[in-house]
Amino acid sequence: MVRISVKELLLSGVALAAAGVAPNLFWIAQAGVAKLSTLAVWVLIPSAVVLLGVLGLAAVLRERRLVNRMLAGGLAGGLATIGLEIVRITGFHLGQMPGSMPQLAGVLLTDRFMLGPSLWSNIAGWSYHYWNGISFGLIFAVVFGRKPLWVALGFGVFMAVGFLVSPPVTALGVGFLGANPPRMPGTRVLAPLAFAAPLGLLTP
């Protein structure tokens, strides 16, 4: 059994809390709690600073396992997001998705919902989207470490179901579990599975 030091345990807890912020902000904004642009300034950016601070402190304290997992998980999450986007963009162009989530996030981040996307809003939206992917990868790596591929795929299914029951899907007006258009649930399940597979292969 692998022993975990108190320092590693505490740092891991802070890292997980900070990494879990970004993926939940879009849900919170869509639920009407606060604007995404406001949450980005007061919650998203500070959480990213905390996460980077934990990584730096872990390196100083020579918590190498945690450092390796955070770096590898973040990298794996960023690369895995590419796999997710291949499925999502394909589904979007085939009419299986009602819109581009990164573009929607971008106009909400820049308060351009009534004006439509711009270059800056698209940059903001895609940056936020990839930061979410990095965050999910880091969470998986810190919690699970190296596990069989089926564990990563289970994580992907959990992500998919979590998204389908979330306020953003309700706000898009696509029905329960995104059943309208009828092929959307399939795309939304395949996309996180495409995301999860690299996590299982790349996590140390």
Coordinates of C-alpha atoms in Angstrom, one line a residue:
M1 CA 0.0 0.0 0.0
V2 CA 1.4 3.4 -1.0
R3 CA 1.9 5.7 1.9
I4 CA 0.7 9.3 1.5
S5 CA 2.3 12.0 3.7
V6 CA 0.2 14.6 5.5
K7 CA 1.7 17.3 3.3
E8 CA 0.8 15.5 0.2
L9 CA -2.7 14.8 1.4
L10 CA -3.3 18.5 2.3
L11 CA -1.8 19.8 -0.9
S12 CA -3.8 17.3 -2.9
G13 CA -7.0 18.5 -1.2
V14 CA -6.3 22.1 -2.0
A15 CA -5.4 21.2 -5.6
L16 CA -8.6 19.3 -6.1
A17 CA -10.7 22.0 -4.7
A18 CA -9.0 24.6 -6.9
A19 CA -9.2 22.4 -10.0
G20 CA -12.9 21.7 -9.4
V21 CA -13.8 25.4 -9.6
A22 CA -13.6 26.0 -13.3
P23 CA -15.8 23.2 -14.6
N24 CA -18.6 24.2 -12.2
L25 CA -18.7 27.9 -13.0
F26 CA -20.5 27.5 -16.2
W27 CA -23.2 25.5 -14.4
I28 CA -23.5 28.1 -11.7
A29 CA -23.8 30.9 -14.3
Q30 CA -26.5 29.0 -16.2
A31 CA -28.4 28.4 -13.0
G32 CA -28.7 32.2 -12.6
V33 CA -26.5 32.5 -9.5
A34 CA -24.1 35.1 -11.1
K35 CA -22.8 36.1 -14.4
L36 CA -19.9 34.0 -15.8
S37 CA -17.9 37.2 -16.5
T38 CA -18.2 38.1 -12.8
L39 CA -17.4 34.6 -11.7
A40 CA -14.3 34.6 -13.9
V41 CA -12.8 37.6 -12.2
W42 CA -13.6 36.8 -8.6
V43 CA -13.5 33.0 -8.6
L44 CA -11.9 31.5 -11.8
I45 CA -8.7 33.5 -11.9
P46 CA -8.0 33.2 -8.1
S47 CA -8.6 29.4 -8.3
A48 CA -6.1 29.1 -11.1
V49 CA -3.6 31.1 -9.1
V50 CA -4.1 28.8 -6.1
L51 CA -3.7 25.7 -8.3
L52 CA -0.4 27.0 -9.7
G53 CA 0.7 28.0 -6.2
V54 CA 0.0 24.4 -4.9
L55 CA 2.1 23.1 -7.8
G56 CA 5.0 25.4 -6.9
L57 CA 4.7 24.7 -3.2
A58 CA 4.7 20.9 -3.9
A59 CA 7.8 21.3 -5.9
V60 CA 9.5 23.3 -3.2
L61 CA 8.5 20.6 -0.6
R62 CA 9.7 17.9 -3.0
E63 CA 6.4 16.2 -3.1
R64 CA 7.4 14.6 -6.4
R65 CA 4.5 12.2 -6.8
L66 CA 2.0 15.0 -6.5
V67 CA 4.0 17.3 -8.8
N68 CA 4.2 14.5 -11.4
R69 CA 0.5 13.8 -11.2
M70 CA -0.5 17.4 -11.5
L71 CA 1.8 18.1 -14.5
A72 CA 1.0 14.8 -16.3
G73 CA -2.7 15.1 -15.5
G74 CA -2.9 18.7 -16.7
L75 CA -1.0 17.8 -19.9
A76 CA -3.1 14.7 -20.5
G77 CA -6.3 16.7 -19.9
G78 CA -5.2 19.3 -22.5
L79 CA -4.4 16.6 -25.0
A80 CA -7.6 14.7 -24.2
T81 CA -9.6 17.8 -24.9
I82 CA -8.5 17.5 -28.5
G83 CA -10.1 14.1 -28.7
L84 CA -13.3 15.4 -27.2
E85 CA -13.4 18.3 -29.6
I86 CA -13.0 16.0 -32.7
V87 CA -16.2 14.2 -31.6
R88 CA -18.0 17.4 -30.5
I89 CA -17.2 19.4 -33.6
T90 CA -18.2 16.5 -35.8
G91 CA -21.5 16.1 -34.0
F92 CA -22.1 19.9 -34.3
H93 CA -21.6 19.9 -38.0
L94 CA -23.9 16.8 -38.4
G95 CA -26.6 18.6 -36.5
Q96 CA -26.2 16.5 -33.3
M97 CA -25.4 19.5 -31.1
P98 CA -27.5 22.8 -30.9
G99 CA -24.5 25.1 -30.7
S100 CA -20.8 25.6 -29.8
M101 CA -20.3 25.5 -26.0
P102 CA -16.9 27.2 -26.2
Q103 CA -18.5 30.1 -28.2
L104 CA -21.4 30.3 -25.7
A105 CA -18.9 30.4 -22.8
G106 CA -17.0 33.1 -24.6
V107 CA -19.9 35.5 -25.1
L108 CA -20.9 35.0 -21.5
L109 CA -17.3 35.6 -20.3
T110 CA -17.1 38.8 -22.2
D111 CA -20.7 40.0 -21.7
R112 CA -21.4 39.7 -25.4
F113 CA -24.5 37.4 -25.3
M114 CA -26.7 40.0 -27.1
L115 CA -23.9 41.0 -29.5
G116 CA -22.7 37.6 -30.6
P117 CA -19.2 36.1 -30.8
S118 CA -16.1 38.1 -31.5
L119 CA -12.4 37.2 -31.8
W120 CA -11.8 38.0 -28.2
S121 CA -14.9 36.2 -26.9
N122 CA -13.9 33.1 -28.9
I123 CA -10.3 33.2 -27.5
A124 CA -11.8 33.5 -24.0
G125 CA -14.3 30.7 -24.5
W126 CA -11.8 28.3 -26.0
S127 CA -9.3 29.1 -23.3
Y128 CA -11.9 28.4 -20.6
H129 CA -12.8 25.2 -22.4
Y130 CA -9.3 23.9 -22.5
W131 CA -8.7 25.0 -18.9
N132 CA -11.6 22.8 -18.0
G133 CA -10.0 19.9 -19.8
I134 CA -6.7 20.5 -18.0
S135 CA -8.6 20.7 -14.7
F136 CA -10.5 17.4 -15.3
G137 CA -7.2 15.7 -16.3
L138 CA -5.5 17.0 -13.1
I139 CA -8.4 15.8 -10.9
F140 CA -8.3 12.4 -12.4
A141 CA -4.5 12.1 -12.0
V142 CA -4.5 13.3 -8.4
V143 CA -7.4 11.1 -7.3
F144 CA -6.7 7.9 -9.3
G145 CA -3.1 8.0 -10.5
R146 CA -2.4 5.2 -12.9
K147 CA -5.5 2.9 -13.2
P148 CA -6.9 0.5 -15.8
L149 CA -8.5 2.1 -18.8
W150 CA -12.0 1.1 -17.7
V151 CA -11.6 3.5 -14.7
A152 CA -10.9 6.4 -17.0
L153 CA -13.8 5.4 -19.2
G154 CA -16.0 5.3 -16.1
F155 CA -14.8 8.8 -15.2
G156 CA -15.8 9.9 -18.8
V157 CA -19.3 8.4 -18.4
F158 CA -19.7 10.3 -15.1
M159 CA -18.7 13.5 -16.8
A160 CA -21.2 12.9 -19.6
V161 CA -24.1 12.2 -17.3
G162 CA -23.2 15.1 -15.1
F163 CA -23.3 17.4 -18.2
L164 CA -26.6 16.0 -19.5
V165 CA -28.4 16.7 -16.2
S166 CA -26.8 20.2 -15.7
P167 CA -28.4 23.6 -16.1
P168 CA -26.6 24.4 -19.4
V169 CA -28.4 21.6 -21.1
T170 CA -31.7 22.8 -19.7
A171 CA -30.9 26.4 -20.8
L172 CA -30.2 25.2 -24.4
G173 CA -33.8 24.0 -24.6
V174 CA -32.9 20.5 -25.9
G175 CA -35.1 18.5 -23.6
F176 CA -34.4 16.0 -20.8
L177 CA -30.8 14.7 -21.0
G178 CA -30.4 16.6 -24.2
A179 CA -32.7 14.2 -26.1
N180 CA -33.7 16.8 -28.7
P181 CA -32.0 16.6 -31.1
P182 CA -32.3 12.8 -30.5
R183 CA -28.6 12.1 -31.3
M184 CA -27.2 14.6 -28.9
P185 CA -26.9 12.2 -25.9
G186 CA -24.8 9.9 -28.0
T187 CA -22.5 12.7 -29.0
R188 CA -22.3 13.9 -25.4
V189 CA -21.4 10.4 -24.2
L190 CA -18.9 9.7 -27.0
A191 CA -17.1 13.0 -26.5
P192 CA -16.2 12.5 -22.8
L193 CA -15.2 8.9 -23.6
A194 CA -12.8 10.2 -26.3
F195 CA -11.6 12.6 -23.6
A196 CA -11.2 9.9 -20.9
A197 CA -9.3 7.3 -23.0
P198 CA -6.1 9.4 -23.2
L199 CA -6.3 10.1 -19.4
G200 CA -6.1 6.3 -18.7
L201 CA -3.2 6.0 -21.1
L202 CA -1.2 9.1 -20.1
T203 CA -1.7 9.4 -16.3
P204 CA 1.4 8.3 -14.3

